[in-house]
Coordinates of C-alpha atoms in Angstrom, one line a residue:
Chain A
M10 CA -27.1 -52.3 6.7
T11 CA -24.5 -50.7 8.9
T12 CA -22.9 -47.3 8.5
T13 CA -19.8 -46.2 10.3
T14 CA -20.1 -42.8 11.8
P15 CA -17.3 -41.0 13.7
E16 CA -17.5 -41.2 17.4
G17 CA -20.1 -38.8 18.7
G18 CA -20.8 -37.5 15.2
H19 CA -23.1 -37.8 12.3
E20 CA -23.0 -39.5 9.0
D21 CA -21.7 -36.5 7.1
G22 CA -18.5 -36.5 9.2
A23 CA -19.4 -33.5 11.4
T24 CA -18.6 -33.9 15.0
R25 CA -19.7 -32.2 18.2
R26 CA -16.3 -30.6 18.3
D27 CA -16.9 -29.1 14.8
F28 CA -20.1 -27.6 16.1
L29 CA -18.2 -26.1 19.1
Y30 CA -15.5 -24.7 16.9
I31 CA -18.0 -23.0 14.7
A32 CA -20.1 -21.7 17.7
T33 CA -17.0 -20.4 19.4
G34 CA -15.8 -18.7 16.2
A35 CA -19.2 -17.2 15.5
M36 CA -19.6 -15.8 19.1
S37 CA -16.1 -14.4 19.0
A38 CA -16.8 -12.7 15.7
V39 CA -20.0 -11.2 17.1
G40 CA -18.2 -10.0 20.2
A41 CA -15.4 -8.5 18.3
G42 CA -17.8 -6.7 16.0
L43 CA -19.7 -5.3 19.0
F44 CA -16.5 -4.1 20.5
V45 CA -15.1 -2.6 17.3
W46 CA -18.2 -0.4 16.6
P47 CA -17.7 1.9 19.6
L48 CA -14.0 2.2 18.6
V49 CA -15.1 3.3 15.1
D50 CA -18.1 5.4 16.0
Q51 CA -16.2 7.5 18.6
M52 CA -14.5 9.2 15.7
N53 CA -17.9 10.6 14.3
P54 CA -19.0 14.1 15.3
S55 CA -19.6 14.2 19.1
A56 CA -22.8 15.6 20.8
D57 CA -21.3 19.1 21.4
V58 CA -20.3 19.3 17.7
L59 CA -23.8 18.3 16.6
A60 CA -25.3 20.9 19.1
L61 CA -23.5 23.8 17.4
A62 CA -25.1 23.0 14.0
S63 CA -27.2 26.1 13.5
T64 CA -26.3 29.8 13.0
E65 CA -28.6 33.0 12.9
L66 CA -27.8 36.1 10.9
D67 CA -29.3 39.6 10.5
L68 CA -29.3 40.5 6.8
S69 CA -30.4 44.2 7.1
A70 CA -26.8 45.5 7.4
I71 CA -25.7 43.9 4.1
E72 CA -25.9 46.4 1.2
E73 CA -26.7 45.4 -2.3
G74 CA -23.5 44.0 -4.0
Q75 CA -21.9 43.2 -0.6
A76 CA -21.2 39.8 0.8
V77 CA -20.5 38.5 4.3
T78 CA -19.0 35.2 5.5
V79 CA -20.4 33.5 8.6
M80 CA -19.4 30.3 10.3
W81 CA -21.7 27.3 10.3
R82 CA -20.5 23.9 11.4
G83 CA -16.9 25.1 11.4
K84 CA -17.2 26.0 7.7
P85 CA -17.6 29.4 6.1
V86 CA -21.1 30.3 4.6
F87 CA -21.2 32.9 1.9
V88 CA -24.2 35.3 2.1
R89 CA -24.3 37.5 -1.0
H90 CA -26.7 40.4 -1.6
R91 CA -26.8 40.1 -5.3
T92 CA -27.3 43.0 -7.7
A93 CA -30.0 42.9 -10.4
E94 CA -27.2 42.5 -12.9
E95 CA -25.8 39.4 -11.1
I96 CA -29.3 37.8 -10.8
A97 CA -30.0 38.4 -14.5
K98 CA -26.7 36.8 -15.5
A99 CA -27.3 33.8 -13.2
K100 CA -30.8 33.3 -14.7
A101 CA -29.5 33.8 -18.3
D102 CA -26.9 31.1 -17.7
D103 CA -29.6 28.5 -16.6
S104 CA -29.5 27.2 -20.2
A105 CA -25.7 27.3 -20.5
D106 CA -23.5 24.2 -20.7
L107 CA -23.3 23.4 -16.9
P108 CA -21.2 20.5 -15.5
D109 CA -23.7 20.2 -12.6
V110 CA -27.1 21.3 -14.0
A111 CA -29.2 23.5 -11.7
V112 CA -31.4 26.5 -12.3
D113 CA -30.9 29.7 -10.3
A114 CA -34.4 29.7 -9.0
D115 CA -33.7 26.5 -7.1
R116 CA -30.6 27.8 -5.5
A117 CA -31.9 31.0 -3.8
Q118 CA -35.2 31.2 -1.9
K119 CA -35.2 35.0 -2.6
P120 CA -33.2 35.9 -5.7
E121 CA -31.4 38.8 -4.1
W122 CA -30.0 36.6 -1.3
L123 CA -27.6 33.9 -2.4
I124 CA -26.6 31.7 0.5
L125 CA -23.9 29.1 -0.1
I126 CA -21.5 26.9 1.7
G127 CA -18.1 28.6 1.0
V128 CA -16.2 25.4 0.5
C129 CA -14.9 24.4 -2.9
T130 CA -16.4 21.0 -3.9
H131 CA -13.0 19.9 -5.2
L132 CA -10.7 19.6 -2.2
G133 CA -12.3 22.0 0.3
C134 CA -10.5 25.3 0.0
V135 CA -12.4 28.6 0.5
P136 CA -12.9 30.2 -2.8
L137 CA -12.1 33.9 -3.3
G138 CA -14.7 36.5 -4.4
Q139 CA -16.4 37.6 -1.1
K140 CA -14.4 40.9 -0.9
S141 CA -14.7 43.5 -3.6
T142 CA -10.9 43.4 -4.0
E143 CA -10.7 39.6 -4.6
V144 CA -10.7 37.9 -8.0
K145 CA -14.1 36.5 -8.8
G146 CA -13.1 34.2 -11.6
D147 CA -14.2 34.1 -15.3
F148 CA -17.9 34.0 -14.4
G149 CA -18.1 36.8 -11.8
G150 CA -18.9 34.6 -8.9
W151 CA -16.0 32.9 -7.0
F152 CA -12.6 31.6 -7.9
C153 CA -10.8 28.8 -5.9
P154 CA -7.1 29.6 -5.9
C155 CA -6.0 26.1 -4.9
H156 CA -6.7 24.2 -8.1
G157 CA -8.4 26.8 -10.3
S158 CA -12.2 26.3 -10.1
H159 CA -14.4 29.0 -11.4
Y160 CA -18.0 29.5 -10.0
D161 CA -20.7 31.8 -11.5
T162 CA -23.0 34.3 -9.8
S163 CA -25.3 31.4 -8.8
G164 CA -22.3 29.5 -7.2
R165 CA -22.4 26.9 -10.0
I166 CA -19.2 25.3 -11.2
R167 CA -18.3 26.4 -14.7
K168 CA -14.7 25.6 -15.2
G169 CA -12.0 23.7 -13.3
P170 CA -11.6 20.4 -11.4
A171 CA -14.5 20.8 -8.9
P172 CA -17.3 18.3 -9.8
L173 CA -20.3 20.1 -8.1
N174 CA -21.8 23.5 -7.6
L175 CA -21.2 25.2 -4.2
G176 CA -23.6 23.7 -1.8
V177 CA -26.8 25.4 -0.6
P178 CA -27.1 25.0 3.2
P179 CA -30.6 24.4 4.7
Y180 CA -31.8 27.8 5.9
V181 CA -35.1 29.6 6.7
F182 CA -36.2 33.2 6.7
L183 CA -37.2 33.9 10.3
D184 CA -38.6 37.2 9.1
D185 CA -37.8 39.6 6.3
S186 CA -34.3 40.3 7.4
N187 CA -33.3 37.4 9.7
I188 CA -32.2 33.9 8.6
R189 CA -31.3 30.8 10.5
I190 CA -28.8 28.5 8.8
G191 CA -29.0 24.8 9.7
Chain B
M30 CA 28.4 -22.8 23.6
S31 CA 26.3 -22.4 20.5
N32 CA 28.2 -19.3 19.7
P33 CA 32.0 -19.6 20.0
G34 CA 32.3 -15.8 19.8
V35 CA 30.7 -15.4 23.3
T36 CA 33.5 -16.0 25.8
N37 CA 32.5 -13.7 28.7
Q38 CA 30.8 -15.7 31.5
V39 CA 28.0 -13.2 32.1
M40 CA 27.3 -13.2 28.3
Q41 CA 27.3 -17.0 28.3
W42 CA 24.9 -17.0 31.2
V43 CA 22.5 -14.8 29.2
E44 CA 23.1 -16.6 25.9
T45 CA 22.0 -19.9 27.2
R46 CA 18.8 -18.4 28.5
L47 CA 18.2 -16.0 25.6
P48 CA 20.4 -16.4 22.6
I49 CA 20.6 -12.6 22.0
F50 CA 24.3 -12.5 21.2
S51 CA 24.1 -15.1 18.5
F52 CA 21.0 -13.5 17.1
I53 CA 22.8 -10.2 16.8
N54 CA 25.8 -11.9 15.3
H55 CA 23.7 -13.6 12.7
S56 CA 21.8 -10.4 11.9
V57 CA 24.5 -7.7 11.6
G58 CA 27.6 -9.5 12.8
S59 CA 30.4 -11.6 11.5
E60 CA 28.0 -14.5 10.9
Y61 CA 25.9 -12.6 8.3
P62 CA 27.5 -12.8 4.9
A63 CA 26.9 -9.8 2.6
P64 CA 27.9 -9.5 -1.0
R65 CA 31.5 -8.2 -1.1
N66 CA 30.8 -5.5 -3.8
L67 CA 28.1 -3.4 -2.0
N68 CA 28.6 0.3 -2.8
Y69 CA 27.5 3.4 -1.0
W70 CA 24.0 3.3 -2.6
W71 CA 23.5 0.3 -0.2
S72 CA 24.1 2.6 2.8
L73 CA 20.8 4.4 2.5
G74 CA 18.7 1.6 4.0
S75 CA 20.6 1.8 7.4
I76 CA 20.7 5.6 7.1
A77 CA 16.8 5.5 6.8
G78 CA 16.8 3.3 9.9
V79 CA 18.8 5.9 11.8
A80 CA 16.5 8.6 10.6
L81 CA 13.5 6.7 11.9
V82 CA 15.1 6.3 15.4
L83 CA 16.0 10.0 15.4
Q84 CA 12.4 10.9 14.6
I85 CA 11.1 8.6 17.4
V86 CA 13.5 9.9 20.0
T87 CA 13.0 13.7 19.1
G88 CA 9.2 13.1 18.7
I89 CA 8.9 11.5 22.2
V90 CA 10.5 14.4 23.8
L91 CA 8.6 17.0 21.8
A92 CA 5.3 15.3 22.9
M93 CA 6.3 16.2 26.5
H94 CA 5.8 19.9 25.7
Y95 CA 3.3 19.9 22.8
V96 CA -0.5 20.4 23.5
P97 CA -2.8 18.7 20.9
H98 CA -5.6 21.2 21.3
S99 CA -6.9 23.6 18.6
T100 CA -6.6 26.6 20.9
M101 CA -3.2 25.8 22.3
A102 CA -1.3 23.7 19.7
F103 CA 0.2 26.7 17.8
E104 CA 1.2 28.5 21.1
S105 CA 2.7 25.3 22.5
V106 CA 4.9 25.0 19.4
E107 CA 6.0 28.5 19.9
H108 CA 6.6 27.7 23.6
I109 CA 8.9 24.8 22.5
M110 CA 10.7 27.2 20.2
R111 CA 11.3 29.9 22.7
D112 CA 11.0 28.6 26.3
V113 CA 11.8 24.9 26.4
N114 CA 15.5 24.1 26.9
Y115 CA 16.9 23.1 23.5
G116 CA 13.3 23.0 22.3
W117 CA 14.2 24.9 19.0
M118 CA 16.9 22.3 18.3
L119 CA 14.7 19.3 19.0
R120 CA 11.9 20.7 16.8
Y121 CA 14.2 21.6 13.9
M122 CA 15.8 18.2 14.2
H123 CA 12.3 16.6 14.0
A124 CA 11.1 18.7 11.1
N125 CA 14.3 18.5 9.0
G126 CA 14.9 14.9 10.1
A127 CA 11.6 14.0 8.4
S128 CA 12.8 15.6 5.1
L129 CA 16.1 13.8 5.3
F130 CA 14.3 10.5 6.1
F131 CA 12.4 11.0 2.8
V132 CA 15.6 11.8 1.0
A133 CA 17.2 8.6 2.3
V134 CA 14.1 6.5 1.4
Y135 CA 13.8 8.0 -2.1
I136 CA 17.4 7.3 -2.9
H137 CA 16.9 3.8 -1.4
M138 CA 13.9 3.2 -3.7
F139 CA 15.6 4.5 -6.8
R140 CA 18.6 2.3 -5.9
G141 CA 16.1 -0.6 -5.9
L142 CA 14.7 0.4 -9.2
Y143 CA 18.1 0.8 -10.9
F144 CA 19.6 -2.4 -9.7
G145 CA 16.3 -4.5 -10.0
S146 CA 16.2 -5.2 -6.3
Y147 CA 12.4 -5.8 -6.6
K148 CA 12.8 -8.8 -8.9
A149 CA 12.5 -12.5 -7.7
P150 CA 13.1 -13.6 -5.0
R151 CA 12.8 -10.2 -3.4
E152 CA 9.2 -9.3 -4.2
L153 CA 7.9 -9.4 -0.6
L154 CA 10.9 -7.4 0.5
W155 CA 10.0 -4.8 -2.0
W156 CA 6.3 -4.9 -1.0
F157 CA 7.1 -4.2 2.7
G158 CA 9.3 -1.3 1.6
I159 CA 6.3 0.2 -0.2
L160 CA 4.1 -0.4 2.9
I161 CA 6.8 1.5 5.0
F162 CA 6.7 4.3 2.4
L163 CA 2.9 4.6 2.6
A164 CA 3.1 4.6 6.4
M165 CA 5.8 7.3 6.3
M166 CA 3.6 9.4 4.1
A167 CA 0.6 9.1 6.5
T168 CA 2.9 9.9 9.5
A169 CA 4.5 12.9 7.8
F170 CA 1.2 14.3 6.7
M171 CA -0.3 14.1 10.2
G172 CA 2.8 15.5 11.8
Y173 CA 2.7 18.5 9.5
V174 CA -0.9 19.2 10.8
L175 CA 0.2 19.3 14.4
P176 CA 1.6 22.9 14.6
W177 CA -1.9 24.1 13.5
G178 CA -0.6 26.8 11.3
Q179 CA -2.3 27.9 8.0
M180 CA -0.5 25.2 5.9
S181 CA -1.3 22.6 8.6
F182 CA -5.0 23.4 8.5
W183 CA -5.4 23.8 4.7
G184 CA -3.1 20.9 3.9
A185 CA -5.2 18.7 6.2
T186 CA -8.4 20.1 4.5
V187 CA -7.2 19.4 1.0
I188 CA -5.9 15.9 1.7
T189 CA -8.9 14.7 3.8
N190 CA -11.2 16.1 1.1
M191 CA -9.8 13.6 -1.3
F192 CA -11.9 11.0 0.4
T193 CA -15.0 12.9 -0.6
A194 CA -14.2 11.7 -4.2
I195 CA -15.2 8.2 -3.2
P196 CA -18.7 7.6 -4.6
I197 CA -21.7 7.4 -2.2
V198 CA -19.9 6.9 1.1
G199 CA -17.2 9.6 0.6
E200 CA -18.9 12.3 2.6
A201 CA -19.7 10.0 5.5
I202 CA -16.1 8.8 5.6
T203 CA -14.7 12.3 5.5
T204 CA -17.0 13.4 8.4
W205 CA -15.9 10.4 10.3
L206 CA -12.2 11.2 9.7
W207 CA -12.8 14.9 10.8
G208 CA -15.0 14.1 13.8
G209 CA -17.1 17.1 12.7
Y210 CA -18.2 18.9 9.5
S211 CA -14.8 20.4 8.8
V212 CA -11.2 20.0 10.0
G213 CA -11.2 21.1 13.6
G214 CA -10.1 20.3 17.2
P215 CA -11.2 16.6 17.0
T216 CA -9.2 16.2 13.8
L217 CA -6.1 17.6 15.5
Q218 CA -6.4 15.4 18.5
R219 CA -6.8 12.1 16.5
F220 CA -4.0 13.1 14.2
F221 CA -1.7 13.6 17.2
S222 CA -2.7 10.2 18.5
L223 CA -2.1 8.5 15.2
H224 CA 1.1 10.4 14.6
Y225 CA 2.5 9.0 17.8
L226 CA 1.3 5.5 16.9
L227 CA 2.4 5.1 13.3
P228 CA 6.2 5.4 13.8
F229 CA 5.9 2.1 15.9
V230 CA 4.0 0.6 13.1
I231 CA 6.8 1.6 10.7
F232 CA 9.3 0.1 13.2
A233 CA 7.4 -3.2 13.0
L234 CA 7.3 -3.1 9.2
V235 CA 11.0 -2.4 9.1
F236 CA 11.5 -5.5 11.2
V237 CA 9.6 -7.6 8.6
H238 CA 11.4 -5.8 5.8
L239 CA 14.7 -6.9 7.4
W240 CA 13.4 -10.4 8.0
A241 CA 12.7 -10.7 4.3
L242 CA 16.1 -9.1 3.5
H243 CA 17.9 -11.7 5.7
T244 CA 16.0 -14.5 4.0
S245 CA 16.8 -13.5 0.4
K246 CA 20.0 -11.6 1.2
S247 CA 21.0 -8.2 -0.2
N248 CA 21.0 -7.6 -4.0
N249 CA 24.3 -6.1 -5.2
P250 CA 25.5 -3.7 -7.9
L251 CA 26.0 -6.6 -10.4
G252 CA 22.5 -7.9 -9.8
I253 CA 23.8 -11.5 -9.9
E254 CA 23.3 -14.1 -7.1
V255 CA 25.9 -14.8 -4.5
K256 CA 27.3 -18.2 -5.6
G257 CA 29.6 -19.0 -2.7
P258 CA 31.6 -17.7 0.3
K259 CA 34.2 -16.1 -2.0
D260 CA 31.5 -13.7 -3.2
T261 CA 30.7 -12.4 0.4
L262 CA 32.2 -10.6 3.3
P263 CA 31.1 -10.8 6.9
F264 CA 28.8 -7.9 7.7
H265 CA 30.8 -7.0 10.7
P266 CA 33.3 -5.3 10.6
Y267 CA 33.1 -4.5 6.9
Y268 CA 29.6 -3.1 6.5
T269 CA 29.1 -2.0 10.1
T270 CA 32.0 0.3 9.5
K271 CA 30.8 1.4 6.1
D272 CA 27.3 2.1 7.5
L273 CA 28.7 4.1 10.4
F274 CA 30.6 6.3 7.9
G275 CA 27.3 6.8 6.1
F276 CA 25.7 7.8 9.5
G277 CA 28.4 10.4 9.9
I278 CA 27.6 12.0 6.5
F279 CA 23.9 11.9 7.4
F280 CA 24.4 13.7 10.6
I281 CA 26.6 16.4 9.0
I282 CA 23.9 17.1 6.4
L283 CA 21.3 17.1 9.1
A284 CA 23.4 19.6 11.2
Y285 CA 23.6 21.9 8.2
W286 CA 19.9 22.1 7.9
V287 CA 19.2 22.3 11.6
F288 CA 21.7 24.9 12.5
F289 CA 22.1 27.0 9.3
N290 CA 18.9 26.7 7.3
P291 CA 16.1 25.2 9.5
N292 CA 13.1 26.8 7.8
Y293 CA 14.2 26.3 4.2
M294 CA 12.0 23.2 3.6
G295 CA 9.0 24.6 5.6
H296 CA 6.5 27.2 4.5
P297 CA 6.3 30.7 6.0
D298 CA 2.5 30.4 6.0
N299 CA 2.7 27.8 8.7
Y300 CA 3.8 30.5 11.2
I301 CA 0.4 32.0 10.8
P302 CA -2.2 30.4 13.2
A303 CA -4.8 28.3 11.5
N304 CA -7.8 30.3 10.2
P305 CA -10.8 28.3 8.8
L306 CA -12.1 31.3 6.9
V307 CA -9.1 32.2 4.9
T308 CA -7.3 29.8 2.5
P309 CA -3.7 30.8 1.7
P310 CA -3.4 31.9 -1.9
H311 CA -1.1 29.0 -2.8
I312 CA -1.3 25.7 -0.9
V313 CA 1.6 23.4 -1.4
P314 CA 2.5 20.2 0.5
E315 CA 6.0 19.4 1.8
W316 CA 8.5 18.9 -1.0
Y317 CA 8.5 15.1 -0.7
F318 CA 4.8 15.0 -1.8
L319 CA 5.2 17.4 -4.7
P320 CA 5.5 14.9 -7.6
F321 CA 2.3 13.1 -6.3
Y322 CA 0.6 16.5 -5.9
A323 CA 1.3 17.2 -9.6
I324 CA -0.2 13.9 -10.6
L325 CA -3.3 14.7 -8.5
R326 CA -3.7 18.0 -10.4
A327 CA -2.9 16.6 -13.8
V328 CA -6.5 15.5 -14.5
P329 CA -9.4 18.0 -14.4
D330 CA -11.5 15.4 -12.7
K331 CA -11.7 15.0 -8.9
L332 CA -12.1 11.2 -8.6
G333 CA -9.7 10.7 -11.6
G334 CA -7.0 12.8 -10.0
V335 CA -7.3 11.1 -6.6
A336 CA -7.3 7.6 -8.2
L337 CA -4.2 8.5 -10.3
M338 CA -2.3 9.8 -7.3
F339 CA -2.9 6.6 -5.3
G340 CA -2.3 4.5 -8.4
A341 CA 1.1 6.2 -8.8
I342 CA 2.2 4.5 -5.5
L343 CA 0.2 1.3 -5.8
I344 CA 1.7 0.5 -9.3
L345 CA 5.0 0.0 -7.5
F346 CA 3.5 -3.3 -6.0
V347 CA 3.2 -4.9 -9.5
I348 CA 6.6 -3.9 -11.0
P349 CA 8.2 -7.2 -10.2
W350 CA 5.9 -8.7 -12.8
L351 CA 5.8 -5.7 -15.2
D352 CA 9.6 -5.8 -15.6
T353 CA 10.2 -8.7 -18.1
S354 CA 14.0 -8.5 -18.1
R355 CA 16.0 -11.5 -17.0
V356 CA 18.8 -9.2 -15.9
R357 CA 18.4 -7.3 -12.6
A358 CA 20.9 -4.5 -12.8
A359 CA 20.5 -1.6 -15.3
T360 CA 24.3 -1.6 -15.5
F361 CA 24.0 -4.4 -18.0
R362 CA 20.9 -3.0 -19.7
P363 CA 22.0 -0.3 -22.2
V364 CA 18.5 0.7 -23.3
Y365 CA 16.7 0.5 -20.0
K366 CA 19.5 2.5 -18.3
G367 CA 18.6 5.5 -20.5
F368 CA 14.9 5.1 -19.7
F369 CA 15.7 4.9 -16.0
W370 CA 17.4 8.3 -16.0
I371 CA 14.5 9.8 -18.0
F372 CA 12.2 8.5 -15.3
V373 CA 14.3 10.1 -12.6
L374 CA 14.3 13.4 -14.5
N375 CA 10.5 13.1 -15.1
G376 CA 10.1 12.7 -11.3
L377 CA 12.0 15.9 -10.7
V378 CA 9.9 17.7 -13.3
L379 CA 6.7 16.5 -11.7
G380 CA 8.1 17.8 -8.3
W381 CA 8.7 21.2 -9.9
V382 CA 5.2 21.3 -11.5
G383 CA 3.7 20.4 -8.1
A384 CA 5.5 23.4 -6.5
N385 CA 3.9 25.8 -9.0
P386 CA 0.3 27.0 -9.3
P387 CA -1.8 24.9 -11.8
E388 CA -1.9 27.5 -14.6
G389 CA -0.6 27.9 -18.1
A390 CA 2.2 25.6 -19.2
F391 CA 2.4 23.9 -15.9
I392 CA -0.9 22.1 -16.6
L393 CA 0.4 20.6 -19.9
I394 CA 3.8 19.7 -18.5
G395 CA 2.1 18.1 -15.5
Q396 CA -0.1 16.0 -17.8
I397 CA 2.8 14.9 -20.0
G398 CA 4.9 14.1 -16.9
T399 CA 2.0 12.1 -15.3
A400 CA 1.5 10.1 -18.6
Y401 CA 5.2 9.4 -18.8
Y402 CA 5.3 8.3 -15.1
F403 CA 2.8 5.6 -15.8
A404 CA 4.2 4.7 -19.3
H405 CA 7.5 4.0 -17.6
F406 CA 6.0 1.2 -15.6
L407 CA 3.2 0.0 -18.1
L408 CA 5.1 0.3 -21.4
V409 CA 8.9 0.8 -20.9
M410 CA 9.3 -2.0 -18.3
P411 CA 7.6 -4.8 -20.2
I412 CA 8.6 -3.8 -23.7
V413 CA 12.3 -2.9 -23.2
G414 CA 12.8 -6.0 -21.0
W415 CA 11.4 -8.0 -23.9
L416 CA 13.3 -6.5 -26.8
E417 CA 16.6 -5.4 -25.2
K418 CA 19.8 -7.5 -25.6
P419 CA 21.6 -7.2 -22.2
K420 CA 25.4 -7.0 -22.0
P421 CA 27.1 -10.3 -20.8
L422 CA 27.0 -10.8 -17.1
P423 CA 30.2 -11.7 -15.1
D424 CA 30.6 -15.3 -13.9
S425 CA 30.5 -14.3 -10.3
I426 CA 30.8 -11.3 -7.9
A427 CA 34.3 -12.4 -7.0
A428 CA 35.4 -12.8 -10.7
A429 CA 34.1 -9.3 -11.4
V430 CA 35.6 -7.6 -8.3
L431 CA 38.8 -9.5 -7.8
G432 CA 39.5 -10.7 -11.4
D433 CA 39.2 -14.3 -12.6
D434 CA 42.5 -15.6 -11.2
A435 CA 42.1 -14.1 -7.8
A436 CA 38.6 -15.5 -7.7
K437 CA 40.0 -19.0 -8.4
E438 CA 42.6 -18.6 -5.7
A439 CA 40.1 -17.5 -3.2
K440 CA 38.2 -20.7 -3.9

């Protein structure tokens, strides 16, 4: 029995040239991918931006009922010295109807110190409520003026378009009155 | 010679080596036939083209003085305004030119909607128009960030945060866009780079848009096909002259804004340097984004709002198939014509809602307007096209414009 095969090829019709096409194409794709990744990754945070990723703060000067804003990773961080009334309200609302369920005890290492990323989880505005003169929203915490999100005294979203609670940054108490964020 | 119009010896020498003169003549010259009944609504395409050239020219010279750095951007813009020769004029032309570019393009798009210019065989022509519109929006947004004022910074924050609505990878994408953990110096520098690049991408898209236009030829106010030479006029001198007149009107309007009311369409908060700790009490985008901003805020759900806003533009891609009417121009569609003007009014209402804070009645009006916006495309276009009895169409452009007898004579 004789079979006719293409010149320099195999019975299934593939030729050496087909192999070369595929090999060339595959190598080009790998090469292009290798070159594209640096072009994409250069847009990620650079080493100096990563190096500035922690902030220290002395809490002793913040009176009860006061709040301060510090910068961490280019964003505001809210540090609030909560009153007993605010803590009680936050704990009482643990069982309320929360869009993003969280208990207050998990959101503050020490109940009197509430430390939150001051960036609305909707589209990134800074909510009002840090200064005593600012509106604090319907739940006594913060109010975002951009699109109307209300946060409670635990920084939990209660009303408005934001999907999540205000974030809790990683922080440690270095001693009783000093913290490091990041 | 391939082109009998070229008589000059130097031009002939060039023409045989590079047929540039016959190319021009076939594109915008006497060899390009255009429907003889084009009205002034058809001038807005070329006016938008002039606006693009004006933006590129003023932008290139502004870039000679602007510094894309977070500590110097704001001051360099003030330096342009106060110290650079004619800097104030160039910047005001660039800022107001962007607004007028959008005015021209919006009128151009509504023209296309009214006269059915998106219908076969012009679907790809329409698609490339939408791509130009999307590229314009990206360019305008990034350009507004460059002065690094409060509205620049917070506008950039709100818009880039939309990407956090994407499930799972949203945060990583946003950090990648920012080059940090918030909008900052790296963001400004890449926006400057892209703001310089994108107008040339738009230029290339315009070239393809015109290529498609010259293949399917212009639609016209009657929405019927050109049937023969009697229905057309040579582009030059008839429409070159008409377009030049339009350019004159455009520049008069631009001069009014530049010299008499240069900051009307801007926002005073953008003359305050960017401050990442204080959000302005009321963030609004530039006027040309307001209807889409209203759609974004219409739903009290982050992903839903972002999806609807992008959907509001992407839906334009499928209207050639949503519109079931056999007749292009709304002139001959008594029912659809009414719906078209309601749609225009609805767009204006959405713009008004977008300019106001999301409280009280504005929330409800915004939701109704958003629902109607989508209903126009998803319900009105298919159903009205199906049920409506259009008025009789004229036999030909010449018959409608010149009268039946003259049309026969012209034959």
